[in-house]
Amino acid sequence: FMHLRSPLPYMATPEHKVERALRFVSHRLNATTNSTALVNGEKVSQGTAYQATTPKTVTQSTATRQLRRQHRFVDLGSGDGTAVFTAASLDYQSTGFELNPTLWLISSLRRLTQPSTIRRQCKIVMGDMFQSPVVRSELKKADCVMIFG
């Protein structure tokens, strides 16, 4: 049996603030990874003169785009999951860690009501972020970490 009341405090982060911050992070990450492009098999900085596109170049750039790594978001103390779901809707692979069992239950139930595209992009983990080896492994892969407090 799980207690529905918890002595731990709870405050929600406004979704629009999370979305604005994540769009900024995505823009910065994409700017650093997309500063060069392949043209006829050679790396060329963006902003260089026009060169004709060959079928080989199109195939190479399509393969490069498919290999692009997805950005990762970790929310330590994810509360009701709003930030995790917002990150997932912006195409981040997102993970939320929550210590409060009531909030973990709420966010897990909210996850079930999300569209399948968002459900596949996110997970909610219950546990102590200071003692979990899962947190350490997720943090090593993270591009963006959120801590509210």
mmCIF file of N, CA and C in Angstrom:
data_model
loop_
_atom_site.group_PDB
_atom_site.id
_atom_site.type_symbol
_atom_site.label_atom_id
_atom_site.label_comp_id
_atom_site.label_asym_id
_atom_site.label_seq_id
_atom_site.Cartn_x
_atom_site.Cartn_y
_atom_site.Cartn_z
ATOM 1 N N PHE A 1 0.848 -1.184 0.000
ATOM 2 C CA PHE A 1 0.000 0.000 0.000
ATOM 3 C C PHE A 1 0.887 1.239 0.000
ATOM 4 N N MET A 2 0.565 2.172 -0.839
ATOM 5 C CA MET A 2 1.369 3.383 -0.974
ATOM 6 C C MET A 2 0.619 4.573 -0.369
ATOM 7 N N HIS A 3 1.315 5.363 0.426
ATOM 8 C CA HIS A 3 0.709 6.562 0.998
ATOM 9 C C HIS A 3 0.495 7.590 -0.099
ATOM 10 N N LEU A 4 -0.660 8.232 -0.102
ATOM 11 C CA LEU A 4 -0.944 9.249 -1.106
ATOM 12 C C LEU A 4 -0.520 10.636 -0.659
ATOM 13 N N ARG A 5 -0.179 10.778 0.585
ATOM 14 C CA ARG A 5 0.347 12.049 1.076
ATOM 15 C C ARG A 5 1.814 11.886 1.379
ATOM 16 N N SER A 6 2.563 12.914 1.071
ATOM 17 C CA SER A 6 3.990 12.862 1.304
ATOM 18 C C SER A 6 4.423 14.133 2.033
ATOM 19 N N PRO A 7 5.389 14.008 2.935
ATOM 20 C CA PRO A 7 5.883 15.205 3.622
ATOM 21 C C PRO A 7 6.808 16.047 2.744
ATOM 22 N N LEU A 8 7.190 15.519 1.572
ATOM 23 C CA LEU A 8 8.104 16.255 0.699
ATOM 24 C C LEU A 8 7.376 17.387 -0.016
ATOM 25 N N PRO A 9 8.017 18.559 -0.164
ATOM 26 C CA PRO A 9 7.365 19.693 -0.832
ATOM 27 C C PRO A 9 7.273 19.464 -2.339
ATOM 28 N N TYR A 10 6.365 20.177 -2.982
ATOM 29 C CA TYR A 10 6.200 20.057 -4.432
ATOM 30 C C TYR A 10 5.881 21.424 -5.023
ATOM 31 N N MET A 11 6.601 21.774 -6.087
ATOM 32 C CA MET A 11 6.330 22.987 -6.856
ATOM 33 C C MET A 11 6.541 22.644 -8.324
ATOM 34 N N ALA A 12 5.644 23.056 -9.177
ATOM 35 C CA ALA A 12 5.757 22.734 -10.599
ATOM 36 C C ALA A 12 6.477 23.851 -11.352
ATOM 37 N N THR A 13 7.273 23.474 -12.343
ATOM 38 C CA THR A 13 7.924 24.422 -13.230
ATOM 39 C C THR A 13 6.964 24.704 -14.381
ATOM 40 N N PRO A 14 6.718 25.962 -14.720
ATOM 41 C CA PRO A 14 5.825 26.249 -15.843
ATOM 42 C C PRO A 14 6.344 25.628 -17.140
ATOM 43 N N GLU A 15 5.455 24.960 -17.858
ATOM 44 C CA GLU A 15 5.827 24.239 -19.076
ATOM 45 C C GLU A 15 6.455 25.149 -20.116
ATOM 46 N N HIS A 16 5.945 26.383 -20.263
ATOM 47 C CA HIS A 16 6.493 27.279 -21.282
ATOM 48 C C HIS A 16 7.945 27.654 -20.999
ATOM 49 N N LYS A 17 8.337 27.724 -19.732
ATOM 50 C CA LYS A 17 9.732 28.028 -19.402
ATOM 51 C C LYS A 17 10.638 26.855 -19.747
ATOM 52 N N VAL A 18 10.166 25.659 -19.473
ATOM 53 C CA VAL A 18 10.941 24.458 -19.811
ATOM 54 C C VAL A 18 11.115 24.368 -21.319
ATOM 55 N N GLU A 19 10.021 24.588 -22.053
ATOM 56 C CA GLU A 19 10.076 24.506 -23.510
ATOM 57 C C GLU A 19 11.040 25.534 -24.100
ATOM 58 N N ARG A 20 10.990 26.760 -23.601
ATOM 59 C CA ARG A 20 11.890 27.810 -24.097
ATOM 60 C C ARG A 20 13.356 27.448 -23.833
ATOM 61 N N ALA A 21 13.637 26.941 -22.635
ATOM 62 C CA ALA A 21 15.014 26.567 -22.292
ATOM 63 C C ALA A 21 15.499 25.403 -23.158
ATOM 64 N N LEU A 22 14.638 24.416 -23.380
ATOM 65 C CA LEU A 22 15.049 23.261 -24.185
ATOM 66 C C LEU A 22 15.241 23.629 -25.651
ATOM 67 N N ARG A 23 14.417 24.530 -26.161
ATOM 68 C CA ARG A 23 14.625 24.982 -27.549
ATOM 69 C C ARG A 23 15.970 25.712 -27.672
ATOM 70 N N PHE A 24 16.330 26.497 -26.673
ATOM 71 C CA PHE A 24 17.625 27.181 -26.663
ATOM 72 C C PHE A 24 18.769 26.158 -26.652
ATOM 73 N N VAL A 25 18.662 25.144 -25.782
ATOM 74 C CA VAL A 25 19.699 24.109 -25.695
ATOM 75 C C VAL A 25 19.802 23.359 -27.017
ATOM 76 N N SER A 26 18.657 22.988 -27.608
ATOM 77 C CA SER A 26 18.673 22.282 -28.896
ATOM 78 C C SER A 26 19.354 23.112 -29.971
ATOM 79 N N HIS A 27 19.031 24.399 -29.993
ATOM 80 C CA HIS A 27 19.641 25.287 -30.983
ATOM 81 C C HIS A 27 21.154 25.329 -30.814
ATOM 82 N N ARG A 28 21.614 25.443 -29.569
ATOM 83 C CA ARG A 28 23.053 25.481 -29.310
ATOM 84 C C ARG A 28 23.721 24.164 -29.673
ATOM 85 N N LEU A 29 23.084 23.036 -29.310
ATOM 86 C CA LEU A 29 23.659 21.730 -29.634
ATOM 87 C C LEU A 29 23.704 21.508 -31.135
ATOM 88 N N ASN A 30 22.646 21.884 -31.840
ATOM 89 C CA ASN A 30 22.615 21.715 -33.287
ATOM 90 C C ASN A 30 23.595 22.646 -33.975
ATOM 91 N N ALA A 31 23.795 23.831 -33.431
ATOM 92 C CA ALA A 31 24.747 24.775 -34.028
ATOM 93 C C ALA A 31 26.169 24.236 -33.949
ATOM 94 N N THR A 32 26.508 23.547 -32.865
ATOM 95 C CA THR A 32 27.861 23.025 -32.742
ATOM 96 C C THR A 32 28.059 21.761 -33.561
ATOM 97 N N THR A 33 26.988 20.948 -33.735
ATOM 98 C CA THR A 33 27.154 19.702 -34.493
ATOM 99 C C THR A 33 26.957 19.908 -35.982
ATOM 100 N N ASN A 34 26.293 20.989 -36.397
ATOM 101 C CA ASN A 34 26.004 21.208 -37.807
ATOM 102 C C ASN A 34 26.861 22.310 -38.418
ATOM 103 N N SER A 35 28.010 22.594 -37.832
ATOM 104 C CA SER A 35 28.827 23.693 -38.339
ATOM 105 C C SER A 35 29.552 23.315 -39.628
ATOM 106 N N THR A 36 29.641 22.023 -39.946
ATOM 107 C CA THR A 36 30.228 21.603 -41.204
ATOM 108 C C THR A 36 29.278 20.655 -41.917
ATOM 109 N N ALA A 37 29.428 20.560 -43.220
ATOM 110 C CA ALA A 37 28.599 19.660 -44.025
ATOM 111 C C ALA A 37 29.482 18.932 -45.016
ATOM 112 N N LEU A 38 29.001 17.800 -45.501
ATOM 113 C CA LEU A 38 29.724 17.063 -46.520
ATOM 114 C C LEU A 38 29.275 17.528 -47.898
ATOM 115 N N VAL A 39 30.197 17.962 -48.711
ATOM 116 C CA VAL A 39 29.917 18.316 -50.094
ATOM 117 C C VAL A 39 30.914 17.572 -50.945
ATOM 118 N N ASN A 40 30.406 16.701 -51.795
ATOM 119 C CA ASN A 40 31.253 15.863 -52.653
ATOM 120 C C ASN A 40 32.331 15.140 -51.842
ATOM 121 N N GLY A 41 31.955 14.669 -50.670
ATOM 122 C CA GLY A 41 32.869 13.884 -49.847
ATOM 123 C C GLY A 41 33.845 14.701 -49.030
ATOM 124 N N GLU A 42 33.780 16.026 -49.101
ATOM 125 C CA GLU A 42 34.694 16.876 -48.350
ATOM 126 C C GLU A 42 33.921 17.699 -47.324
ATOM 127 N N LYS A 43 34.539 17.909 -46.161
ATOM 128 C CA LYS A 43 33.904 18.747 -45.153
ATOM 129 C C LYS A 43 34.026 20.208 -45.562
ATOM 130 N N VAL A 44 32.880 20.902 -45.537
ATOM 131 C CA VAL A 44 32.843 22.303 -45.913
ATOM 132 C C VAL A 44 32.091 23.047 -44.828
ATOM 133 N N SER A 45 32.646 24.160 -44.350
ATOM 134 C CA SER A 45 31.961 24.971 -43.351
ATOM 135 C C SER A 45 30.717 25.580 -43.954
ATOM 136 N N GLN A 46 29.677 25.734 -43.133
ATOM 137 C CA GLN A 46 28.462 26.364 -43.624
ATOM 138 C C GLN A 46 28.757 27.806 -43.985
ATOM 139 N N GLY A 47 28.035 28.294 -44.971
ATOM 140 C CA GLY A 47 28.232 29.669 -45.393
ATOM 141 C C GLY A 47 29.235 29.798 -46.527
ATOM 142 N N THR A 48 29.730 28.664 -47.057
ATOM 143 C CA THR A 48 30.661 28.731 -48.178
ATOM 144 C C THR A 48 29.875 28.848 -49.476
ATOM 145 N N ALA A 49 30.571 29.060 -50.565
ATOM 146 C CA ALA A 49 29.941 29.249 -51.859
ATOM 147 C C ALA A 49 29.172 28.004 -52.289
ATOM 148 N N TYR A 50 28.184 28.197 -53.158
ATOM 149 C CA TYR A 50 27.331 27.120 -53.652
ATOM 150 C C TYR A 50 28.134 26.135 -54.493
ATOM 151 N N GLN A 51 27.853 24.838 -54.306
ATOM 152 C CA GLN A 51 28.415 23.792 -55.152
ATOM 153 C C GLN A 51 27.278 22.864 -55.549
ATOM 154 N N ALA A 52 27.321 22.311 -56.743
ATOM 155 C CA ALA A 52 26.260 21.443 -57.242
ATOM 156 C C ALA A 52 26.137 20.194 -56.372
ATOM 157 N N THR A 53 24.912 19.716 -56.215
ATOM 158 C CA THR A 53 24.648 18.513 -55.431
ATOM 159 C C THR A 53 24.595 17.312 -56.355
ATOM 160 N N THR A 54 25.343 16.294 -56.009
ATOM 161 C CA THR A 54 25.319 15.056 -56.785
ATOM 162 C C THR A 54 24.487 14.022 -56.027
ATOM 163 N N PRO A 55 24.026 12.967 -56.699
ATOM 164 C CA PRO A 55 23.289 11.909 -55.990
ATOM 165 C C PRO A 55 24.095 11.305 -54.840
ATOM 166 N N LYS A 56 25.416 11.208 -55.009
ATOM 167 C CA LYS A 56 26.270 10.674 -53.959
ATOM 168 C C LYS A 56 26.231 11.580 -52.719
ATOM 169 N N THR A 57 26.249 12.895 -52.936
ATOM 170 C CA THR A 57 26.196 13.852 -51.828
ATOM 171 C C THR A 57 24.881 13.733 -51.072
ATOM 172 N N VAL A 58 23.778 13.573 -51.812
ATOM 173 C CA VAL A 58 22.467 13.433 -51.181
ATOM 174 C C VAL A 58 22.438 12.176 -50.321
ATOM 175 N N THR A 59 22.973 11.072 -50.828
ATOM 176 C CA THR A 59 23.024 9.825 -50.070
ATOM 177 C C THR A 59 23.874 9.980 -48.821
ATOM 178 N N GLN A 60 25.021 10.632 -48.934
ATOM 179 C CA GLN A 60 25.901 10.832 -47.786
ATOM 180 C C GLN A 60 25.247 11.715 -46.725
ATOM 181 N N SER A 61 24.596 12.798 -47.162
ATOM 182 C CA SER A 61 23.987 13.692 -46.178
ATOM 183 C C SER A 61 22.786 13.031 -45.507
ATOM 184 N N THR A 62 22.041 12.194 -46.242
ATOM 185 C CA THR A 62 20.934 11.454 -45.642
ATOM 186 C C THR A 62 21.459 10.482 -44.603
ATOM 187 N N ALA A 63 22.538 9.786 -44.901
ATOM 188 C CA ALA A 63 23.132 8.844 -43.941
ATOM 189 C C ALA A 63 23.652 9.592 -42.720
ATOM 190 N N THR A 64 24.256 10.757 -42.925
ATOM 191 C CA THR A 64 24.761 11.555 -41.810
ATOM 192 C C THR A 64 23.607 11.995 -40.913
ATOM 193 N N ARG A 65 22.498 12.416 -41.512
ATOM 194 C CA ARG A 65 21.339 12.853 -40.742
ATOM 195 C C ARG A 65 20.769 11.701 -39.926
ATOM 196 N N GLN A 66 20.744 10.489 -40.496
ATOM 197 C CA GLN A 66 20.212 9.340 -39.787
ATOM 198 C C GLN A 66 21.106 8.933 -38.629
ATOM 199 N N LEU A 67 22.402 9.218 -38.709
ATOM 200 C CA LEU A 67 23.334 8.866 -37.648
ATOM 201 C C LEU A 67 23.349 9.897 -36.525
ATOM 202 N N ARG A 68 22.715 11.053 -36.764
ATOM 203 C CA ARG A 68 22.724 12.116 -35.758
ATOM 204 C C ARG A 68 22.167 11.595 -34.431
ATOM 205 N N ARG A 69 22.896 11.811 -33.413
ATOM 206 C CA ARG A 69 22.534 11.357 -32.070
ATOM 207 C C ARG A 69 21.381 12.185 -31.528
ATOM 208 N N GLN A 70 20.462 11.510 -30.865
ATOM 209 C CA GLN A 70 19.334 12.211 -30.260
ATOM 210 C C GLN A 70 19.797 12.878 -28.963
ATOM 211 N N HIS A 71 19.304 14.079 -28.711
ATOM 212 C CA HIS A 71 19.649 14.787 -27.483
ATOM 213 C C HIS A 71 18.976 14.122 -26.290
ATOM 214 N N ARG A 72 19.665 14.169 -25.137
ATOM 215 C CA ARG A 72 19.150 13.533 -23.919
ATOM 216 C C ARG A 72 18.920 14.574 -22.831
ATOM 217 N N PHE A 73 17.800 14.405 -22.121
ATOM 218 C CA PHE A 73 17.379 15.314 -21.064
ATOM 219 C C PHE A 73 17.150 14.497 -19.797
ATOM 220 N N VAL A 74 17.665 14.986 -18.678
ATOM 221 C CA VAL A 74 17.458 14.332 -17.378
ATOM 222 C C VAL A 74 16.893 15.368 -16.417
ATOM 223 N N ASP A 75 15.819 14.994 -15.729
ATOM 224 C CA ASP A 75 15.205 15.866 -14.734
ATOM 225 C C ASP A 75 15.353 15.204 -13.373
ATOM 226 N N LEU A 76 16.148 15.809 -12.503
ATOM 227 C CA LEU A 76 16.361 15.285 -11.155
ATOM 228 C C LEU A 76 15.336 15.920 -10.225
ATOM 229 N N GLY A 77 14.401 15.131 -9.760
ATOM 230 C CA GLY A 77 13.266 15.646 -8.997
ATOM 231 C C GLY A 77 12.186 16.055 -9.975
ATOM 232 N N SER A 78 11.681 15.086 -10.746
ATOM 233 C CA SER A 78 10.815 15.384 -11.887
ATOM 234 C C SER A 78 9.379 15.731 -11.536
ATOM 235 N N GLY A 79 8.994 15.588 -10.267
ATOM 236 C CA GLY A 79 7.655 16.012 -9.857
ATOM 237 C C GLY A 79 6.560 15.316 -10.637
ATOM 238 N N ASP A 80 5.649 16.102 -11.227
ATOM 239 C CA ASP A 80 4.527 15.521 -11.957
ATOM 240 C C ASP A 80 4.882 15.154 -13.396
ATOM 241 N N GLY A 81 6.133 15.339 -13.786
ATOM 242 C CA GLY A 81 6.607 14.910 -15.103
ATOM 243 C C GLY A 81 6.467 15.929 -16.210
ATOM 244 N N THR A 82 6.012 17.123 -15.911
ATOM 245 C CA THR A 82 5.778 18.132 -16.942
ATOM 246 C C THR A 82 7.026 18.394 -17.778
ATOM 247 N N ALA A 83 8.162 18.593 -17.132
ATOM 248 C CA ALA A 83 9.398 18.882 -17.874
ATOM 249 C C ALA A 83 9.827 17.682 -18.714
ATOM 250 N N VAL A 84 9.658 16.482 -18.193
ATOM 251 C CA VAL A 84 10.034 15.262 -18.920
ATOM 252 C C VAL A 84 9.184 15.124 -20.183
ATOM 253 N N PHE A 85 7.871 15.353 -20.071
ATOM 254 C CA PHE A 85 6.982 15.240 -21.219
ATOM 255 C C PHE A 85 7.228 16.352 -22.231
ATOM 256 N N THR A 86 7.546 17.533 -21.744
ATOM 257 C CA THR A 86 7.857 18.641 -22.648
ATOM 258 C C THR A 86 9.118 18.335 -23.442
ATOM 259 N N ALA A 87 10.142 17.821 -22.762
ATOM 260 C CA ALA A 87 11.386 17.451 -23.453
ATOM 261 C C ALA A 87 11.127 16.362 -24.490
ATOM 262 N N ALA A 88 10.323 15.382 -24.139
ATOM 263 C CA ALA A 88 10.008 14.299 -25.082
ATOM 264 C C ALA A 88 9.258 14.840 -26.299
ATOM 265 N N SER A 89 8.384 15.818 -26.084
ATOM 266 C CA SER A 89 7.648 16.383 -27.218
ATOM 267 C C SER A 89 8.566 17.184 -28.136
ATOM 268 N N LEU A 90 9.719 17.620 -27.609
ATOM 269 C CA LEU A 90 10.707 18.343 -28.419
ATOM 270 C C LEU A 90 11.784 17.410 -28.963
ATOM 271 N N ASP A 91 11.510 16.111 -28.952
ATOM 272 C CA ASP A 91 12.376 15.073 -29.519
ATOM 273 C C ASP A 91 13.634 14.799 -28.697
ATOM 274 N N TYR A 92 13.600 15.067 -27.412
ATOM 275 C CA TYR A 92 14.670 14.648 -26.515
ATOM 276 C C TYR A 92 14.340 13.249 -26.008
ATOM 277 N N GLN A 93 15.345 12.442 -25.781
ATOM 278 C CA GLN A 93 15.169 11.199 -25.029
ATOM 279 C C GLN A 93 15.228 11.628 -23.573
ATOM 280 N N SER A 94 14.110 11.588 -22.864
ATOM 281 C CA SER A 94 14.062 12.211 -21.543
ATOM 282 C C SER A 94 13.804 11.199 -20.438
ATOM 283 N N THR A 95 14.442 11.460 -19.295
ATOM 284 C CA THR A 95 14.307 10.615 -18.109
ATOM 285 C C THR A 95 14.081 11.508 -16.905
ATOM 286 N N GLY A 96 13.085 11.147 -16.097
ATOM 287 C CA GLY A 96 12.819 11.868 -14.868
ATOM 288 C C GLY A 96 13.051 10.976 -13.667
ATOM 289 N N PHE A 97 13.705 11.496 -12.647
ATOM 290 C CA PHE A 97 13.934 10.765 -11.404
ATOM 291 C C PHE A 97 13.152 11.455 -10.304
ATOM 292 N N GLU A 98 12.373 10.676 -9.542
ATOM 293 C CA GLU A 98 11.540 11.244 -8.489
ATOM 294 C C GLU A 98 11.624 10.380 -7.240
ATOM 295 N N LEU A 99 11.846 11.025 -6.108
ATOM 296 C CA LEU A 99 11.942 10.360 -4.813
ATOM 297 C C LEU A 99 10.574 10.224 -4.153
ATOM 298 N N ASN A 100 9.707 11.192 -4.346
ATOM 299 C CA ASN A 100 8.389 11.224 -3.732
ATOM 300 C C ASN A 100 7.478 10.193 -4.415
ATOM 301 N N PRO A 101 7.010 9.173 -3.689
ATOM 302 C CA PRO A 101 6.199 8.127 -4.318
ATOM 303 C C PRO A 101 4.875 8.638 -4.888
ATOM 304 N N THR A 102 4.280 9.645 -4.259
ATOM 305 C CA THR A 102 3.023 10.196 -4.759
ATOM 306 C C THR A 102 3.240 10.867 -6.109
ATOM 307 N N LEU A 103 4.272 11.688 -6.208
ATOM 308 C CA LEU A 103 4.562 12.372 -7.473
ATOM 309 C C LEU A 103 5.021 11.395 -8.545
ATOM 310 N N TRP A 104 5.769 10.358 -8.144
ATOM 311 C CA TRP A 104 6.174 9.343 -9.116
ATOM 312 C C TRP A 104 4.940 8.655 -9.691
ATOM 313 N N LEU A 105 3.971 8.320 -8.837
ATOM 314 C CA LEU A 105 2.742 7.677 -9.294
ATOM 315 C C LEU A 105 1.969 8.597 -10.234
ATOM 316 N N ILE A 106 1.845 9.865 -9.851
ATOM 317 C CA ILE A 106 1.126 10.827 -10.704
ATOM 318 C C ILE A 106 1.802 10.957 -12.062
ATOM 319 N N SER A 107 3.129 11.108 -12.069
ATOM 320 C CA SER A 107 3.833 11.269 -13.345
ATOM 321 C C SER A 107 3.787 9.991 -14.177
ATOM 322 N N SER A 108 3.821 8.837 -13.520
ATOM 323 C CA SER A 108 3.730 7.571 -14.254
ATOM 324 C C SER A 108 2.354 7.417 -14.892
ATOM 325 N N LEU A 109 1.304 7.804 -14.165
ATOM 326 C CA LEU A 109 -0.052 7.748 -14.721
ATOM 327 C C LEU A 109 -0.216 8.772 -15.850
ATOM 328 N N ARG A 110 0.357 9.950 -15.671
ATOM 329 C CA ARG A 110 0.309 10.961 -16.745
ATOM 330 C C ARG A 110 1.033 10.474 -17.990
ATOM 331 N N ARG A 111 2.124 9.755 -17.799
ATOM 332 C CA ARG A 111 2.877 9.212 -18.943
ATOM 333 C C ARG A 111 1.995 8.285 -19.778
ATOM 334 N N LEU A 112 1.161 7.505 -19.104
ATOM 335 C CA LEU A 112 0.272 6.586 -19.820
ATOM 336 C C LEU A 112 -0.762 7.313 -20.675
ATOM 337 N N THR A 113 -1.080 8.555 -20.325
ATOM 338 C CA THR A 113 -2.073 9.317 -21.091
ATOM 339 C C THR A 113 -1.447 10.107 -22.246
ATOM 340 N N GLN A 114 -0.117 10.094 -22.347
ATOM 341 C CA GLN A 114 0.570 10.836 -23.407
ATOM 342 C C GLN A 114 0.478 10.073 -24.725
ATOM 343 N N PRO A 115 0.606 10.768 -25.848
ATOM 344 C CA PRO A 115 0.651 10.079 -27.144
ATOM 345 C C PRO A 115 1.827 9.091 -27.192
ATOM 346 N N SER A 116 1.696 8.071 -28.009
ATOM 347 C CA SER A 116 2.720 7.018 -28.052
ATOM 348 C C SER A 116 4.096 7.560 -28.434
ATOM 349 N N THR A 117 4.152 8.593 -29.260
ATOM 350 C CA THR A 117 5.451 9.159 -29.639
ATOM 351 C C THR A 117 6.175 9.736 -28.423
ATOM 352 N N ILE A 118 5.426 10.345 -27.528
ATOM 353 C CA ILE A 118 6.027 10.906 -26.312
ATOM 354 C C ILE A 118 6.348 9.793 -25.320
ATOM 355 N N ARG A 119 5.469 8.810 -25.174
ATOM 356 C CA ARG A 119 5.733 7.690 -24.246
ATOM 357 C C ARG A 119 7.022 6.964 -24.600
ATOM 358 N N ARG A 120 7.292 6.796 -25.891
ATOM 359 C CA ARG A 120 8.522 6.104 -26.305
ATOM 360 C C ARG A 120 9.769 6.933 -26.001
ATOM 361 N N GLN A 121 9.631 8.244 -25.920
ATOM 362 C CA GLN A 121 10.766 9.146 -25.718
ATOM 363 C C GLN A 121 11.110 9.378 -24.250
ATOM 364 N N CYS A 122 10.252 8.922 -23.314
ATOM 365 C CA CYS A 122 10.504 9.279 -21.922
ATOM 366 C C CYS A 122 10.295 8.099 -20.977
ATOM 367 N N LYS A 123 10.926 8.235 -19.808
ATOM 368 C CA LYS A 123 10.700 7.274 -18.732
ATOM 369 C C LYS A 123 10.787 8.012 -17.409
ATOM 370 N N ILE A 124 10.043 7.492 -16.431
ATOM 371 C CA ILE A 124 10.013 8.060 -15.088
ATOM 372 C C ILE A 124 10.533 6.990 -14.140
ATOM 373 N N VAL A 125 11.551 7.320 -13.359
ATOM 374 C CA VAL A 125 12.182 6.358 -12.457
ATOM 375 C C VAL A 125 12.002 6.834 -11.021
ATOM 376 N N MET A 126 11.565 5.915 -10.148
ATOM 377 C CA MET A 126 11.439 6.272 -8.738
ATOM 378 C C MET A 126 12.714 5.860 -8.019
ATOM 379 N N GLY A 127 13.270 6.779 -7.265
ATOM 380 C CA GLY A 127 14.468 6.457 -6.518
ATOM 381 C C GLY A 127 15.224 7.694 -6.071
ATOM 382 N N ASP A 128 16.222 7.451 -5.266
ATOM 383 C CA ASP A 128 17.065 8.511 -4.721
ATOM 384 C C ASP A 128 18.172 8.827 -5.722
ATOM 385 N N MET A 129 18.203 10.056 -6.195
ATOM 386 C CA MET A 129 19.189 10.427 -7.210
ATOM 387 C C MET A 129 20.621 10.382 -6.691
ATOM 388 N N PHE A 130 20.799 10.398 -5.368
ATOM 389 C CA PHE A 130 22.145 10.375 -4.808
ATOM 390 C C PHE A 130 22.684 8.961 -4.630
ATOM 391 N N GLN A 131 21.807 7.955 -4.662
ATOM 392 C CA GLN A 131 22.246 6.588 -4.405
ATOM 393 C C GLN A 131 22.018 5.638 -5.572
ATOM 394 N N SER A 132 21.426 6.091 -6.639
ATOM 395 C CA SER A 132 21.084 5.211 -7.746
ATOM 396 C C SER A 132 22.188 5.168 -8.807
ATOM 397 N N PRO A 133 22.648 3.969 -9.172
ATOM 398 C CA PRO A 133 23.622 3.877 -10.269
ATOM 399 C C PRO A 133 22.989 4.231 -11.614
ATOM 400 N N VAL A 134 21.664 4.107 -11.728
ATOM 401 C CA VAL A 134 20.971 4.471 -12.968
ATOM 402 C C VAL A 134 21.113 5.972 -13.217
ATOM 403 N N VAL A 135 21.040 6.765 -12.157
ATOM 404 C CA VAL A 135 21.182 8.218 -12.299
ATOM 405 C C VAL A 135 22.556 8.558 -12.859
ATOM 406 N N ARG A 136 23.583 7.933 -12.308
ATOM 407 C CA ARG A 136 24.943 8.222 -12.786
ATOM 408 C C ARG A 136 25.097 7.900 -14.264
ATOM 409 N N SER A 137 24.574 6.759 -14.691
ATOM 410 C CA SER A 137 24.717 6.389 -16.108
ATOM 411 C C SER A 137 23.917 7.336 -17.005
ATOM 412 N N GLU A 138 22.730 7.760 -16.554
ATOM 413 C CA GLU A 138 21.928 8.698 -17.349
ATOM 414 C C GLU A 138 22.597 10.074 -17.421
ATOM 415 N N LEU A 139 23.188 10.503 -16.313
ATOM 416 C CA LEU A 139 23.847 11.813 -16.301
ATOM 417 C C LEU A 139 25.047 11.850 -17.231
ATOM 418 N N LYS A 140 25.750 10.742 -17.358
ATOM 419 C CA LYS A 140 26.911 10.699 -18.252
ATOM 420 C C LYS A 140 26.502 10.909 -19.704
ATOM 421 N N LYS A 141 25.293 10.485 -20.064
ATOM 422 C CA LYS A 141 24.815 10.585 -21.439
ATOM 423 C C LYS A 141 24.026 11.865 -21.697
ATOM 424 N N ALA A 142 23.717 12.635 -20.651
ATOM 425 C CA ALA A 142 22.800 13.771 -20.774
ATOM 426 C C ALA A 142 23.430 14.969 -21.476
ATOM 427 N N ASP A 143 22.616 15.627 -22.311
ATOM 428 C CA ASP A 143 22.986 16.900 -22.912
ATOM 429 C C ASP A 143 22.435 18.059 -22.095
ATOM 430 N N CYS A 144 21.364 17.800 -21.367
ATOM 431 C CA CYS A 144 20.698 18.831 -20.593
ATOM 432 C C CYS A 144 20.177 18.209 -19.298
ATOM 433 N N VAL A 145 20.482 18.835 -18.164
ATOM 434 C CA VAL A 145 20.043 18.341 -16.859
ATOM 435 C C VAL A 145 19.266 19.461 -16.177
ATOM 436 N N MET A 146 18.112 19.099 -15.628
ATOM 437 C CA MET A 146 17.292 20.084 -14.930
ATOM 438 C C MET A 146 17.188 19.700 -13.465
ATOM 439 N N ILE A 147 17.438 20.673 -12.610
ATOM 440 C CA ILE A 147 17.244 20.521 -11.171
ATOM 441 C C ILE A 147 16.439 21.726 -10.731
ATOM 442 N N PHE A 148 15.276 21.490 -10.165
ATOM 443 C CA PHE A 148 14.437 22.587 -9.696
ATOM 444 C C PHE A 148 14.656 22.768 -8.206
ATOM 445 N N GLY A 149 14.911 23.977 -7.795
ATOM 446 C CA GLY A 149 15.052 24.150 -6.370
ATOM 447 C C GLY A 149 15.762 25.370 -5.949
#
